[in-house]
mmCIF file of C-alpha atoms in Angstrom:
data_model
loop_
_atom_site.group_PDB
_atom_site.id
_atom_site.type_symbol
_atom_site.label_atom_id
_atom_site.label_comp_id
_atom_site.label_asym_id
_atom_site.label_seq_id
_atom_site.Cartn_x
_atom_site.Cartn_y
_atom_site.Cartn_z
ATOM 1 C CA UNK A 237 101.362 240.122 126.153
ATOM 2 C CA UNK A 238 102.950 239.682 122.732
ATOM 3 C CA UNK A 239 102.552 241.752 119.556
ATOM 4 C CA UNK A 240 100.914 240.156 116.521
ATOM 5 C CA UNK A 241 99.734 241.049 113.043
ATOM 6 C CA UNK A 242 96.637 239.537 111.473
ATOM 7 C CA UNK A 243 96.315 239.254 107.693
ATOM 8 C CA UNK A 244 94.249 237.251 105.256
ATOM 9 C CA UNK A 245 94.565 236.021 101.693
ATOM 10 C CA UNK A 246 91.171 235.282 100.150
ATOM 11 C CA UNK A 247 89.729 234.727 103.620
ATOM 12 C CA UNK A 248 92.480 232.307 104.669
ATOM 13 C CA UNK A 249 93.696 234.147 107.772
ATOM 14 C CA UNK A 250 96.991 234.061 109.635
ATOM 15 C CA UNK A 251 98.725 235.677 112.556
ATOM 16 C CA UNK A 252 102.324 236.818 112.080
ATOM 17 C CA UNK A 253 104.460 236.544 115.225
ATOM 18 C CA UNK A 254 108.193 237.132 115.535
ATOM 19 C CA UNK A 255 110.052 233.865 116.082
ATOM 20 C CA UNK A 256 111.982 235.389 118.996
ATOM 21 C CA UNK A 257 108.731 235.500 120.979
ATOM 22 C CA UNK A 258 107.880 231.816 120.593
ATOM 23 C CA UNK A 259 110.125 230.473 123.395
ATOM 24 C CA UNK A 260 109.760 226.966 121.962
ATOM 25 C CA UNK A 261 106.025 227.094 122.642
ATOM 26 C CA UNK A 262 104.997 227.246 118.980
ATOM 27 C CA UNK A 263 102.293 224.567 119.092
ATOM 28 C CA UNK A 264 100.641 225.694 122.313
ATOM 29 C CA UNK A 265 100.843 229.334 121.251
ATOM 30 C CA UNK A 266 99.176 228.536 117.922
ATOM 31 C CA UNK A 267 96.343 226.618 119.573
ATOM 32 C CA UNK A 268 95.722 229.483 121.980
ATOM 33 C CA UNK A 269 95.997 232.391 119.557
ATOM 34 C CA UNK A 270 94.009 230.718 116.759
ATOM 35 C CA UNK A 271 90.971 230.092 118.958
ATOM 36 C CA UNK A 272 88.144 232.113 117.394
ATOM 37 C CA UNK A 273 86.117 232.199 120.617
ATOM 38 C CA UNK A 274 88.815 232.824 123.210
ATOM 39 C CA UNK A 275 91.599 234.701 121.435
ATOM 40 C CA UNK A 276 92.375 236.490 118.162
ATOM 41 C CA UNK A 277 91.367 233.630 115.870
ATOM 42 C CA UNK A 278 93.067 232.417 112.689
ATOM 43 C CA UNK A 279 93.722 229.378 110.533
ATOM 44 C CA UNK A 280 97.365 229.375 111.589
ATOM 45 C CA UNK A 281 100.362 231.276 112.927
ATOM 46 C CA UNK A 282 103.376 232.187 110.798
ATOM 47 C CA UNK A 283 106.433 232.519 113.032
ATOM 48 C CA UNK A 284 108.812 234.939 111.309
ATOM 49 C CA UNK A 285 112.568 234.598 111.803
ATOM 50 C CA UNK A 286 114.854 237.287 110.382
ATOM 51 C CA UNK A 287 118.237 236.113 109.106
ATOM 52 C CA UNK A 288 121.459 238.143 108.941
ATOM 53 C CA UNK A 289 121.643 237.758 105.148
ATOM 54 C CA UNK A 290 118.348 239.630 104.759
ATOM 55 C CA UNK A 291 116.230 236.554 104.104
ATOM 56 C CA UNK A 292 113.395 235.272 106.227
ATOM 57 C CA UNK A 293 112.497 231.843 107.564
ATOM 58 C CA UNK A 294 108.892 230.894 108.286
ATOM 59 C CA UNK A 295 107.479 228.156 110.484
ATOM 60 C CA UNK A 296 103.753 227.582 110.111
ATOM 61 C CA UNK A 297 101.676 226.099 112.917
ATOM 62 C CA UNK A 298 98.049 225.278 112.212
ATOM 63 C CA UNK A 299 95.118 226.069 114.470
ATOM 64 C CA UNK A 300 95.318 222.598 116.037
ATOM 65 C CA UNK A 301 98.993 223.091 116.928
ATOM 66 C CA UNK A 302 100.389 220.843 114.208
ATOM 67 C CA UNK A 303 103.300 222.123 112.130
ATOM 68 C CA UNK A 304 102.958 222.273 108.345
ATOM 69 C CA UNK A 305 105.684 222.528 105.731
ATOM 70 C CA UNK A 306 104.377 225.822 104.354
ATOM 71 C CA UNK A 307 101.338 227.825 103.322
ATOM 72 C CA UNK A 308 101.160 229.719 100.051
ATOM 73 C CA UNK A 309 98.592 232.133 101.446
ATOM 74 C CA UNK A 310 100.416 232.431 104.758
ATOM 75 C CA UNK A 311 103.676 233.232 103.005
ATOM 76 C CA UNK A 312 101.871 235.876 100.972
ATOM 77 C CA UNK A 313 100.396 237.380 104.152
ATOM 78 C CA UNK A 314 103.881 237.721 105.633
ATOM 79 C CA UNK A 315 105.129 239.325 102.410
ATOM 80 C CA UNK A 316 102.230 241.789 102.591
ATOM 81 C CA UNK A 317 103.135 242.688 106.167
ATOM 82 C CA UNK A 318 106.779 243.267 105.262
ATOM 83 C CA UNK A 319 105.693 245.433 102.320
ATOM 84 C CA UNK A 320 103.337 247.413 104.549
ATOM 85 C CA UNK A 321 105.641 247.845 107.539
ATOM 86 C CA UNK A 322 109.089 247.972 105.914
ATOM 87 C CA UNK A 323 108.450 248.813 102.271
ATOM 88 C CA UNK A 324 109.887 245.520 100.978
ATOM 89 C CA UNK A 325 108.730 244.692 97.471
ATOM 90 C CA UNK A 326 110.775 241.536 96.833
ATOM 91 C CA UNK A 327 111.338 239.037 99.604
ATOM 92 C CA UNK A 328 112.913 235.604 99.895
ATOM 93 C CA UNK A 329 110.992 233.330 102.255
ATOM 94 C CA UNK A 330 112.578 230.077 103.313
ATOM 95 C CA UNK A 331 110.245 227.425 104.703
ATOM 96 C CA UNK A 332 110.508 223.714 105.549
ATOM 97 C CA UNK A 333 108.666 223.203 102.242
ATOM 98 C CA UNK A 334 111.182 225.110 100.144
ATOM 99 C CA UNK A 335 112.270 228.642 99.336
ATOM 100 C CA UNK A 336 109.638 231.009 97.959
ATOM 101 C CA UNK A 337 110.174 234.316 96.201
ATOM 102 C CA UNK A 338 107.457 236.908 96.755
ATOM 103 C CA UNK A 339 107.065 240.002 94.583
ATOM 104 C CA UNK A 340 104.567 242.778 95.202
ATOM 105 C CA UNK A 341 102.672 243.365 91.946
ATOM 106 C CA UNK A 342 100.309 246.048 93.199
ATOM 107 C CA UNK A 343 100.064 248.147 96.363
ATOM 108 C CA UNK A 344 96.937 249.795 97.640
ATOM 109 C CA UNK A 345 96.918 253.487 98.433
ATOM 110 C CA UNK A 346 94.866 255.964 100.399
ATOM 111 C CA UNK A 347 92.136 254.142 102.294
ATOM 112 C CA UNK A 348 93.337 250.815 100.897
ATOM 113 C CA UNK A 349 97.050 250.978 101.663
ATOM 114 C CA UNK A 350 96.825 247.670 103.519
ATOM 115 C CA UNK A 351 95.804 245.820 100.318
ATOM 116 C CA UNK A 352 98.409 244.057 98.156
ATOM 117 C CA UNK A 353 98.572 241.834 95.087
ATOM 118 C CA UNK A 354 101.518 239.463 95.355
ATOM 119 C CA UNK A 355 103.113 236.900 93.068
ATOM 120 C CA UNK A 356 104.809 233.900 94.679
ATOM 121 C CA UNK A 357 107.020 231.224 93.154
ATOM 122 C CA UNK A 358 105.593 227.862 94.262
ATOM 123 C CA UNK A 359 108.207 225.464 92.893
ATOM 124 C CA UNK A 360 107.642 222.715 90.317
ATOM 125 C CA UNK A 361 104.656 220.557 91.348
ATOM 126 C CA UNK A 362 104.822 216.778 91.222
ATOM 127 C CA UNK A 363 101.566 215.177 90.111
ATOM 128 C CA UNK A 364 100.598 211.528 89.877
ATOM 129 C CA UNK A 365 97.325 209.623 89.914
ATOM 130 C CA UNK A 366 96.377 207.516 92.920
ATOM 131 C CA UNK A 367 93.292 205.701 94.170
ATOM 132 C CA UNK A 368 92.471 205.660 97.873
ATOM 133 C CA UNK A 369 90.184 203.029 99.402
ATOM 134 C CA UNK A 370 87.965 204.683 101.998
ATOM 135 C CA UNK A 371 86.089 202.494 104.450
ATOM 136 C CA UNK A 372 82.358 202.624 103.801
ATOM 137 C CA UNK A 373 82.888 204.567 100.582
ATOM 138 C CA UNK A 374 85.060 202.443 98.319
ATOM 139 C CA UNK A 375 87.635 203.528 95.777
ATOM 140 C CA UNK A 376 88.241 207.256 95.469
ATOM 141 C CA UNK A 377 90.319 208.173 92.438
ATOM 142 C CA UNK A 378 92.364 211.329 92.543
ATOM 143 C CA UNK A 379 95.808 212.822 92.222
ATOM 144 C CA UNK A 380 98.586 213.164 94.750
ATOM 145 C CA UNK A 381 100.280 216.536 94.287
ATOM 146 C CA UNK A 382 103.437 217.726 96.019
ATOM 147 C CA UNK A 383 103.955 221.496 96.064
ATOM 148 C CA UNK A 384 106.213 221.456 99.112
ATOM 149 C CA UNK A 385 103.377 220.032 101.181
ATOM 150 C CA UNK A 386 100.994 217.137 100.416
ATOM 151 C CA UNK A 387 97.662 217.334 98.580
ATOM 152 C CA UNK A 388 95.071 214.892 97.271
ATOM 153 C CA UNK A 389 92.955 216.315 94.455
ATOM 154 C CA UNK A 390 89.558 214.868 93.564
ATOM 155 C CA UNK A 391 87.731 215.966 90.405
ATOM 156 C CA UNK A 392 83.958 216.322 90.631
ATOM 157 C CA UNK A 393 81.165 217.621 88.398
ATOM 158 C CA UNK A 394 78.691 218.066 91.263
ATOM 159 C CA UNK A 395 77.614 221.714 91.684
ATOM 160 C CA UNK A 396 78.017 221.392 95.463
ATOM 161 C CA UNK A 397 81.422 219.682 95.102
ATOM 162 C CA UNK A 398 79.970 216.426 96.473
ATOM 163 C CA UNK A 399 81.783 213.220 95.613
ATOM 164 C CA UNK A 400 80.895 209.549 96.091
ATOM 165 C CA UNK A 401 77.580 210.505 97.629
ATOM 166 C CA UNK A 402 79.168 212.597 100.372
ATOM 167 C CA UNK A 403 79.637 216.280 101.001
ATOM 168 C CA UNK A 404 83.149 217.526 100.365
ATOM 169 C CA UNK A 405 83.659 218.367 104.041
ATOM 170 C CA UNK A 406 82.771 214.820 105.127
ATOM 171 C CA UNK A 407 84.855 213.022 102.507
ATOM 172 C CA UNK A 408 87.689 215.513 102.956
ATOM 173 C CA UNK A 409 87.874 214.717 106.670
ATOM 174 C CA UNK A 410 88.099 210.990 105.907
ATOM 175 C CA UNK A 411 90.894 211.330 103.369
ATOM 176 C CA UNK A 412 92.823 213.998 105.303
ATOM 177 C CA UNK A 413 93.721 211.434 107.984
ATOM 178 C CA UNK A 414 93.691 208.335 105.753
ATOM 179 C CA UNK A 415 96.305 205.674 106.496
ATOM 180 C CA UNK A 416 97.764 206.128 103.001
ATOM 181 C CA UNK A 417 98.954 209.546 104.195
ATOM 182 C CA UNK A 418 100.848 208.948 107.471
ATOM 183 C CA UNK A 419 101.499 212.671 107.914
ATOM 184 C CA UNK A 420 98.016 213.657 106.762
ATOM 185 C CA UNK A 421 97.150 215.474 103.563
ATOM 186 C CA UNK A 422 95.243 218.492 102.332
ATOM 187 C CA UNK A 423 92.250 217.548 100.195
ATOM 188 C CA UNK A 424 90.853 219.542 97.262
ATOM 189 C CA UNK A 425 87.612 218.970 95.360
ATOM 190 C CA UNK A 426 87.960 220.479 91.889
ATOM 191 C CA UNK A 427 85.506 221.393 89.141
ATOM 192 C CA UNK A 428 86.909 222.181 85.703
ATOM 193 C CA UNK A 429 84.767 225.114 84.563
ATOM 194 C CA UNK A 430 86.649 225.631 81.292
ATOM 195 C CA UNK A 431 90.139 225.184 79.894
ATOM 196 C CA UNK A 432 91.163 228.403 81.627
ATOM 197 C CA UNK A 433 89.119 228.256 84.835
ATOM 198 C CA UNK A 434 88.672 225.882 87.747
ATOM 199 C CA UNK A 435 86.792 226.088 91.039
ATOM 200 C CA UNK A 436 87.666 224.145 94.174
ATOM 201 C CA UNK A 437 86.950 223.511 97.833
ATOM 202 C CA UNK A 438 89.661 222.761 100.391
ATOM 203 C CA UNK A 439 89.738 220.587 103.490
ATOM 204 C CA UNK A 440 92.990 221.684 105.062
ATOM 205 C CA UNK A 441 95.158 219.431 107.193
ATOM 206 C CA UNK A 442 95.257 220.695 110.776
ATOM 207 C CA UNK A 443 92.451 223.214 110.198
ATOM 208 C CA UNK A 444 89.454 221.733 108.375
ATOM 209 C CA UNK A 445 87.404 223.559 105.715
ATOM 210 C CA UNK A 446 88.979 226.903 104.834
ATOM 211 C CA UNK A 447 88.031 229.783 102.566
ATOM 212 C CA UNK A 448 91.150 229.407 100.462
ATOM 213 C CA UNK A 449 94.617 227.908 100.225
ATOM 214 C CA UNK A 450 97.623 229.030 98.228
ATOM 215 C CA UNK A 451 99.191 225.595 98.003
ATOM 216 C CA UNK A 452 95.699 224.139 97.457
ATOM 217 C CA UNK A 453 95.201 226.531 94.554
ATOM 218 C CA UNK A 454 98.572 225.487 93.142
ATOM 219 C CA UNK A 455 97.876 221.770 93.589
ATOM 220 C CA UNK A 456 94.390 222.015 92.075
ATOM 221 C CA UNK A 457 95.718 223.937 89.084
ATOM 222 C CA UNK A 458 98.672 221.595 88.563
ATOM 223 C CA UNK A 459 96.438 218.504 88.616
ATOM 224 C CA UNK A 460 93.993 220.172 86.210
ATOM 225 C CA UNK A 461 96.813 221.065 83.809
ATOM 226 C CA UNK A 462 98.447 217.622 83.899
ATOM 227 C CA UNK A 463 95.368 215.390 84.057
ATOM 228 C CA UNK A 464 92.557 217.428 82.493
ATOM 229 C CA UNK A 465 94.439 219.345 79.803
ATOM 230 C CA UNK A 466 93.698 222.786 81.184
ATOM 231 C CA UNK A 467 95.611 225.849 80.035
ATOM 232 C CA UNK A 468 98.914 226.587 81.722
ATOM 233 C CA UNK A 469 97.550 230.003 82.613
ATOM 234 C CA UNK A 470 94.282 229.753 84.495
ATOM 235 C CA UNK A 471 92.033 231.214 87.183
ATOM 236 C CA UNK A 472 91.349 229.123 90.287
ATOM 237 C CA UNK A 473 88.443 230.170 92.511
ATOM 238 C CA UNK A 474 87.606 229.078 96.041
ATOM 239 C CA UNK A 475 85.053 230.324 98.560
ATOM 240 C CA UNK A 476 87.382 233.219 99.395
ATOM 241 C CA UNK A 477 87.946 234.412 95.848
ATOM 242 C CA UNK A 478 90.079 233.900 92.760
ATOM 243 C CA UNK A 479 93.820 233.531 92.282
ATOM 244 C CA UNK A 480 95.849 233.374 89.084
ATOM 245 C CA UNK A 481 98.174 230.508 88.219
ATOM 246 C CA UNK A 482 100.803 230.388 85.479
ATOM 247 C CA UNK A 483 102.837 227.222 85.052
ATOM 248 C CA UNK A 484 105.025 227.241 81.974
ATOM 249 C CA UNK A 485 106.505 223.867 81.160
ATOM 250 C CA UNK A 486 109.803 223.329 82.967
ATOM 251 C CA UNK A 487 109.387 226.453 85.089
ATOM 252 C CA UNK A 488 108.142 227.056 88.583
ATOM 253 C CA UNK A 489 104.429 227.522 89.091
ATOM 254 C CA UNK A 490 103.671 231.175 89.766
ATOM 255 C CA UNK A 491 100.731 232.054 91.995
ATOM 256 C CA UNK A 492 99.291 235.569 92.100
ATOM 257 C CA UNK A 493 96.666 236.647 94.594
ATOM 258 C CA UNK A 494 95.596 239.298 97.082
ATOM 259 C CA UNK A 495 96.624 239.759 100.699
ATOM 260 C CA UNK A 496 95.323 242.280 103.187
ATOM 261 C CA UNK A 497 96.554 243.446 106.570
ATOM 262 C CA UNK A 498 93.587 243.182 108.943
ATOM 263 C CA UNK A 499 94.989 244.559 112.204
ATOM 264 C CA UNK A 500 97.902 244.550 114.581
ATOM 265 C CA UNK A 501 97.928 244.553 118.350
ATOM 266 C CA UNK A 502 98.966 242.722 121.481
ATOM 267 C CA UNK A 503 97.427 239.583 122.900
ATOM 268 C CA UNK A 504 97.593 237.893 126.282
ATOM 269 C CA UNK A 505 99.257 234.517 126.582
ATOM 270 C CA UNK A 506 97.476 233.753 129.826
ATOM 271 C CA UNK A 507 96.669 230.069 129.900
ATOM 272 C CA UNK A 508 99.548 229.116 127.603
ATOM 273 C CA UNK A 509 100.696 225.588 128.347
ATOM 274 C CA UNK A 510 103.701 224.089 126.619
#
């Protein structure tokens, strides 16, 4: 039995587990714990290591056991847990995808004390246009965006986020594992609603369709700003809700969104295989 915390950010849910409990079984533990039918269920597990200098280091393992560089929403969920359990309002989170600063903007109270609004520094995105040739589909034009992990952003005007005659889930699965992306990529389908608002859907590497994504929000916003002339302060909405992005020229992109502690408990590791 190991203790865990479950939290979500716009429906993108994560388990927080202390790194000291992993015993080098990160991948197998993530596959087991993220199973929605046989265990707690989540999109991924954030393994939290506490450093002597007061900083934290996160390793994210997706539901399929693959390791990702980082998750914007997952990082925010950990920050919410540290605010809830230890009263921390400013935290430094180091990840394989870069160092992120999290600041609690609002705290819930009373019946909603587990609710938080958190701003996270997401680094300076790198955006460039690229066309991918998909077998049976043809050329798919989009943008490669690096926000510490990889993304491919496709713009679409279809109300259902379809593109090239396919549903976003189907095309997203094809591009996620495309040979042009040897390590896989997250795929976003973006509608520009106005200069200050976008909507998107996310096919997440190692997970599949998800309600939301912090890095996906950042990548979608960055591509919309660079390639579609959107405002540098905008609202980005996914199935799980809206987040706010501010990206002043030359500065880091700042992402602000909610996070909520769902529960904490202990879970059996019976059946864990390394």
